[in-house]
């Protein structure tokens, strides 16, 4: 579910959590599903982030999935 991908990333970034390898692989394999979400749904998830740095990282990942490797290993 693409919304769960964004939420998983959001919570991991906000709470400074690692994403287990199996989950991260699944996120990477299914990341293109985010394109099926409306812009409004994506914007709502980003707006829930209060920390500007985290918000920018989440925005970067959504716009460039390859940047996942920069923040999650």
mmCIF file of N, CA and C in Angstrom:
data_model
loop_
_atom_site.group_PDB
_atom_site.id
_atom_site.type_symbol
_atom_site.label_atom_id
_atom_site.label_comp_id
_atom_site.label_asym_id
_atom_site.label_seq_id
_atom_site.Cartn_x
_atom_site.Cartn_y
_atom_site.Cartn_z
ATOM 1 N N UNK A 1 0.853 -1.175 0.000
ATOM 2 C CA UNK A 1 0.000 0.000 0.000
ATOM 3 C C UNK A 1 0.904 1.245 0.000
ATOM 4 N N UNK A 2 0.786 2.108 -0.992
ATOM 5 C CA UNK A 2 1.702 3.246 -1.130
ATOM 6 C C UNK A 2 1.649 4.244 0.029
ATOM 7 N N UNK A 3 0.472 4.402 0.613
ATOM 8 C CA UNK A 3 0.364 5.330 1.743
ATOM 9 C C UNK A 3 1.154 4.799 2.944
ATOM 10 N N UNK A 4 1.138 3.498 3.120
ATOM 11 C CA UNK A 4 1.909 2.888 4.213
ATOM 12 C C UNK A 4 3.409 3.049 3.991
ATOM 13 N N UNK A 5 3.835 3.075 2.750
ATOM 14 C CA UNK A 5 5.254 3.308 2.453
ATOM 15 C C UNK A 5 5.655 4.690 2.965
ATOM 16 N N UNK A 6 4.869 5.685 2.618
ATOM 17 C CA UNK A 6 5.171 7.057 3.052
ATOM 18 C C UNK A 6 5.120 7.157 4.571
ATOM 19 N N UNK A 7 4.127 6.533 5.172
ATOM 20 C CA UNK A 7 4.002 6.586 6.636
ATOM 21 C C UNK A 7 5.168 5.884 7.321
ATOM 22 N N UNK A 8 5.593 4.757 6.779
ATOM 23 C CA UNK A 8 6.742 4.049 7.362
ATOM 24 C C UNK A 8 7.985 4.930 7.321
ATOM 25 N N UNK A 9 8.196 5.570 6.198
ATOM 26 C CA UNK A 9 9.347 6.462 6.064
ATOM 27 C C UNK A 9 9.224 7.646 7.018
ATOM 28 N N UNK A 10 8.035 8.201 7.092
ATOM 29 C CA UNK A 10 7.797 9.357 7.976
ATOM 30 C C UNK A 10 8.096 8.998 9.430
ATOM 31 N N UNK A 11 7.537 7.892 9.900
ATOM 32 C CA UNK A 11 7.761 7.493 11.289
ATOM 33 C C UNK A 11 9.227 7.148 11.547
ATOM 34 N N UNK A 12 9.859 6.466 10.614
ATOM 35 C CA UNK A 12 11.271 6.115 10.777
ATOM 36 C C UNK A 12 12.135 7.369 10.868
ATOM 37 N N UNK A 13 11.832 8.344 10.039
ATOM 38 C CA UNK A 13 12.606 9.586 10.067
ATOM 39 C C UNK A 13 12.335 10.391 11.333
ATOM 40 N N UNK A 14 11.081 10.518 11.717
ATOM 41 C CA UNK A 14 10.723 11.306 12.896
ATOM 42 C C UNK A 14 11.294 10.682 14.166
ATOM 43 N N UNK A 15 11.169 9.367 14.286
ATOM 44 C CA UNK A 15 11.578 8.678 15.508
ATOM 45 C C UNK A 15 13.009 8.144 15.448
ATOM 46 N N UNK A 16 13.689 8.461 14.346
ATOM 47 C CA UNK A 16 15.075 8.032 14.143
ATOM 48 C C UNK A 16 15.201 6.507 14.267
ATOM 49 N N UNK A 17 14.333 5.804 13.559
ATOM 50 C CA UNK A 17 14.305 4.351 13.586
ATOM 51 C C UNK A 17 14.947 3.783 12.329
ATOM 52 N N UNK A 18 15.456 2.580 12.456
ATOM 53 C CA UNK A 18 15.937 1.860 11.277
ATOM 54 C C UNK A 18 14.772 1.049 10.721
ATOM 55 N N UNK A 19 14.790 0.840 9.428
ATOM 56 C CA UNK A 19 13.792 -0.014 8.794
ATOM 57 C C UNK A 19 14.479 -1.340 8.506
ATOM 58 N N UNK A 20 13.874 -2.432 8.967
ATOM 59 C CA UNK A 20 14.504 -3.737 8.782
ATOM 60 C C UNK A 20 14.710 -4.009 7.289
ATOM 61 N N UNK A 21 15.701 -4.823 6.985
ATOM 62 C CA UNK A 21 16.103 -5.086 5.598
ATOM 63 C C UNK A 21 14.951 -5.581 4.722
ATOM 64 N N UNK A 22 14.167 -6.519 5.225
ATOM 65 C CA UNK A 22 13.062 -7.077 4.443
ATOM 66 C C UNK A 22 12.033 -5.989 4.107
ATOM 67 N N UNK A 23 11.730 -5.151 5.070
ATOM 68 C CA UNK A 23 10.771 -4.063 4.849
ATOM 69 C C UNK A 23 11.328 -3.022 3.888
ATOM 70 N N UNK A 24 12.609 -2.699 4.065
ATOM 71 C CA UNK A 24 13.236 -1.711 3.184
ATOM 72 C C UNK A 24 13.271 -2.212 1.744
ATOM 73 N N UNK A 25 13.560 -3.487 1.572
ATOM 74 C CA UNK A 25 13.559 -4.067 0.233
ATOM 75 C C UNK A 25 12.164 -3.991 -0.382
ATOM 76 N N UNK A 26 11.154 -4.271 0.408
ATOM 77 C CA UNK A 26 9.773 -4.196 -0.064
ATOM 78 C C UNK A 26 9.401 -2.760 -0.434
ATOM 79 N N UNK A 27 9.836 -1.811 0.385
ATOM 80 C CA UNK A 27 9.573 -0.393 0.096
ATOM 81 C C UNK A 27 10.202 -0.014 -1.239
ATOM 82 N N UNK A 28 11.454 -0.421 -1.434
ATOM 83 C CA UNK A 28 12.152 -0.094 -2.685
ATOM 84 C C UNK A 28 11.477 -0.747 -3.893
ATOM 85 N N UNK A 29 11.078 -2.001 -3.724
ATOM 86 C CA UNK A 29 10.443 -2.725 -4.832
ATOM 87 C C UNK A 29 9.069 -2.178 -5.200
ATOM 88 N N UNK A 30 8.394 -1.575 -4.248
ATOM 89 C CA UNK A 30 7.033 -1.096 -4.477
ATOM 90 C C UNK A 30 6.911 0.427 -4.485
ATOM 91 N N UNK A 31 8.049 1.104 -4.484
ATOM 92 C CA UNK A 31 8.040 2.564 -4.372
ATOM 93 C C UNK A 31 7.267 3.238 -5.502
ATOM 94 N N UNK A 32 7.295 2.660 -6.671
ATOM 95 C CA UNK A 32 6.595 3.280 -7.813
ATOM 96 C C UNK A 32 5.092 3.363 -7.579
ATOM 97 N N UNK A 33 4.573 2.569 -6.641
ATOM 98 C CA UNK A 33 3.149 2.614 -6.320
ATOM 99 C C UNK A 33 2.733 3.973 -5.750
ATOM 100 N N UNK A 34 3.688 4.722 -5.241
ATOM 101 C CA UNK A 34 3.385 6.054 -4.710
ATOM 102 C C UNK A 34 2.784 6.931 -5.799
ATOM 103 N N UNK A 35 3.144 6.659 -7.034
ATOM 104 C CA UNK A 35 2.590 7.434 -8.154
ATOM 105 C C UNK A 35 1.084 7.261 -8.288
ATOM 106 N N UNK A 36 0.531 6.228 -7.658
ATOM 107 C CA UNK A 36 -0.918 6.012 -7.702
ATOM 108 C C UNK A 36 -1.672 6.840 -6.674
ATOM 109 N N UNK A 37 -0.933 7.474 -5.768
ATOM 110 C CA UNK A 37 -1.569 8.332 -4.769
ATOM 111 C C UNK A 37 -1.853 9.705 -5.359
ATOM 112 N N UNK A 38 -2.886 10.331 -4.848
ATOM 113 C CA UNK A 38 -3.160 11.700 -5.280
ATOM 114 C C UNK A 38 -2.124 12.623 -4.639
ATOM 115 N N UNK A 39 -1.906 13.726 -5.286
ATOM 116 C CA UNK A 39 -0.974 14.723 -4.769
ATOM 117 C C UNK A 39 -1.411 15.187 -3.376
ATOM 118 N N UNK A 40 -2.722 15.290 -3.197
ATOM 119 C CA UNK A 40 -3.278 15.736 -1.917
ATOM 120 C C UNK A 40 -2.910 14.785 -0.783
ATOM 121 N N UNK A 41 -3.009 13.482 -1.024
ATOM 122 C CA UNK A 41 -2.667 12.497 0.019
ATOM 123 C C UNK A 41 -1.188 12.579 0.386
ATOM 124 N N UNK A 42 -0.356 12.733 -0.614
ATOM 125 C CA UNK A 42 1.085 12.847 -0.358
ATOM 126 C C UNK A 42 1.375 14.125 0.435
ATOM 127 N N UNK A 43 0.769 15.221 0.033
ATOM 128 C CA UNK A 43 0.980 16.496 0.718
ATOM 129 C C UNK A 43 0.507 16.429 2.167
ATOM 130 N N UNK A 44 -0.611 15.757 2.425
ATOM 131 C CA UNK A 44 -1.119 15.621 3.793
ATOM 132 C C UNK A 44 -0.127 14.877 4.681
ATOM 133 N N UNK A 45 0.485 13.832 4.144
ATOM 134 C CA UNK A 45 1.465 13.077 4.921
ATOM 135 C C UNK A 45 2.701 13.929 5.209
ATOM 136 N N UNK A 46 3.143 14.689 4.236
ATOM 137 C CA UNK A 46 4.313 15.554 4.432
ATOM 138 C C UNK A 46 3.998 16.659 5.435
ATOM 139 N N UNK A 47 2.792 17.195 5.382
ATOM 140 C CA UNK A 47 2.402 18.277 6.294
ATOM 141 C C UNK A 47 2.348 17.823 7.749
ATOM 142 N N UNK A 48 2.196 16.553 7.982
ATOM 143 C CA UNK A 48 2.150 16.029 9.351
ATOM 144 C C UNK A 48 3.508 16.114 10.041
ATOM 145 N N UNK A 49 4.550 16.300 9.259
ATOM 146 C CA UNK A 49 5.906 16.391 9.809
ATOM 147 C C UNK A 49 6.164 17.831 10.236
ATOM 148 N N UNK A 50 6.498 18.001 11.503
ATOM 149 C CA UNK A 50 6.731 19.356 12.036
ATOM 150 C C UNK A 50 8.187 19.791 11.896
ATOM 151 N N UNK A 51 9.096 18.827 11.931
ATOM 152 C CA UNK A 51 10.519 19.118 11.832
ATOM 153 C C UNK A 51 10.871 19.402 10.378
ATOM 154 N N UNK A 52 11.388 20.587 10.110
ATOM 155 C CA UNK A 52 11.670 21.007 8.738
ATOM 156 C C UNK A 52 12.712 20.110 8.058
ATOM 157 N N UNK A 53 13.737 19.703 8.804
ATOM 158 C CA UNK A 53 14.778 18.848 8.228
ATOM 159 C C UNK A 53 14.188 17.507 7.800
ATOM 160 N N UNK A 54 13.377 16.912 8.662
ATOM 161 C CA UNK A 54 12.735 15.632 8.354
ATOM 162 C C UNK A 54 11.776 15.794 7.178
ATOM 163 N N UNK A 55 11.051 16.886 7.163
ATOM 164 C CA UNK A 55 10.119 17.167 6.068
ATOM 165 C C UNK A 55 10.864 17.239 4.734
ATOM 166 N N UNK A 56 12.001 17.897 4.730
ATOM 167 C CA UNK A 56 12.804 18.019 3.512
ATOM 168 C C UNK A 56 13.348 16.665 3.062
ATOM 169 N N UNK A 57 13.758 15.839 4.009
ATOM 170 C CA UNK A 57 14.261 14.506 3.671
ATOM 171 C C UNK A 57 13.145 13.664 3.062
ATOM 172 N N UNK A 58 11.974 13.687 3.694
ATOM 173 C CA UNK A 58 10.840 12.922 3.180
ATOM 174 C C UNK A 58 10.469 13.392 1.776
ATOM 175 N N UNK A 59 10.446 14.686 1.575
ATOM 176 C CA UNK A 59 10.156 15.254 0.262
ATOM 177 C C UNK A 59 11.206 14.800 -0.759
ATOM 178 N N UNK A 60 12.471 14.813 -0.354
ATOM 179 C CA UNK A 60 13.552 14.378 -1.241
ATOM 180 C C UNK A 60 13.367 12.912 -1.641
ATOM 181 N N UNK A 61 13.050 12.062 -0.675
ATOM 182 C CA UNK A 61 12.881 10.638 -0.956
ATOM 183 C C UNK A 61 11.707 10.401 -1.899
ATOM 184 N N UNK A 62 10.611 11.089 -1.662
ATOM 185 C CA UNK A 62 9.431 10.916 -2.515
ATOM 186 C C UNK A 62 9.743 11.339 -3.951
ATOM 187 N N UNK A 63 10.521 12.383 -4.092
ATOM 188 C CA UNK A 63 10.853 12.877 -5.426
ATOM 189 C C UNK A 63 12.023 12.152 -6.075
ATOM 190 N N UNK A 64 12.833 11.483 -5.268
ATOM 191 C CA UNK A 64 13.986 10.766 -5.785
ATOM 192 C C UNK A 64 14.190 9.491 -4.964
ATOM 193 N N UNK A 65 13.510 8.419 -5.333
ATOM 194 C CA UNK A 65 13.590 7.173 -4.557
ATOM 195 C C UNK A 65 15.009 6.647 -4.354
ATOM 196 N N UNK A 66 15.931 6.989 -5.232
ATOM 197 C CA UNK A 66 17.314 6.533 -5.068
ATOM 198 C C UNK A 66 17.955 7.112 -3.805
ATOM 199 N N UNK A 67 17.397 8.215 -3.315
ATOM 200 C CA UNK A 67 17.940 8.816 -2.105
ATOM 201 C C UNK A 67 17.597 8.010 -0.850
ATOM 202 N N UNK A 68 16.761 6.997 -0.982
ATOM 203 C CA UNK A 68 16.476 6.107 0.141
ATOM 204 C C UNK A 68 17.774 5.548 0.721
ATOM 205 N N UNK A 69 18.689 5.170 -0.159
ATOM 206 C CA UNK A 69 19.960 4.588 0.276
ATOM 207 C C UNK A 69 20.801 5.579 1.081
ATOM 208 N N UNK A 70 20.560 6.833 0.870
ATOM 209 C CA UNK A 70 21.286 7.869 1.587
ATOM 210 C C UNK A 70 20.860 7.911 3.062
ATOM 211 N N UNK A 71 19.608 7.571 3.324
ATOM 212 C CA UNK A 71 19.066 7.708 4.677
ATOM 213 C C UNK A 71 18.780 6.372 5.367
ATOM 214 N N UNK A 72 18.615 5.318 4.581
ATOM 215 C CA UNK A 72 18.308 4.006 5.143
ATOM 216 C C UNK A 72 19.235 2.963 4.524
ATOM 217 N N UNK A 73 19.860 2.155 5.367
ATOM 218 C CA UNK A 73 20.771 1.125 4.865
ATOM 219 C C UNK A 73 20.410 -0.213 5.444
#
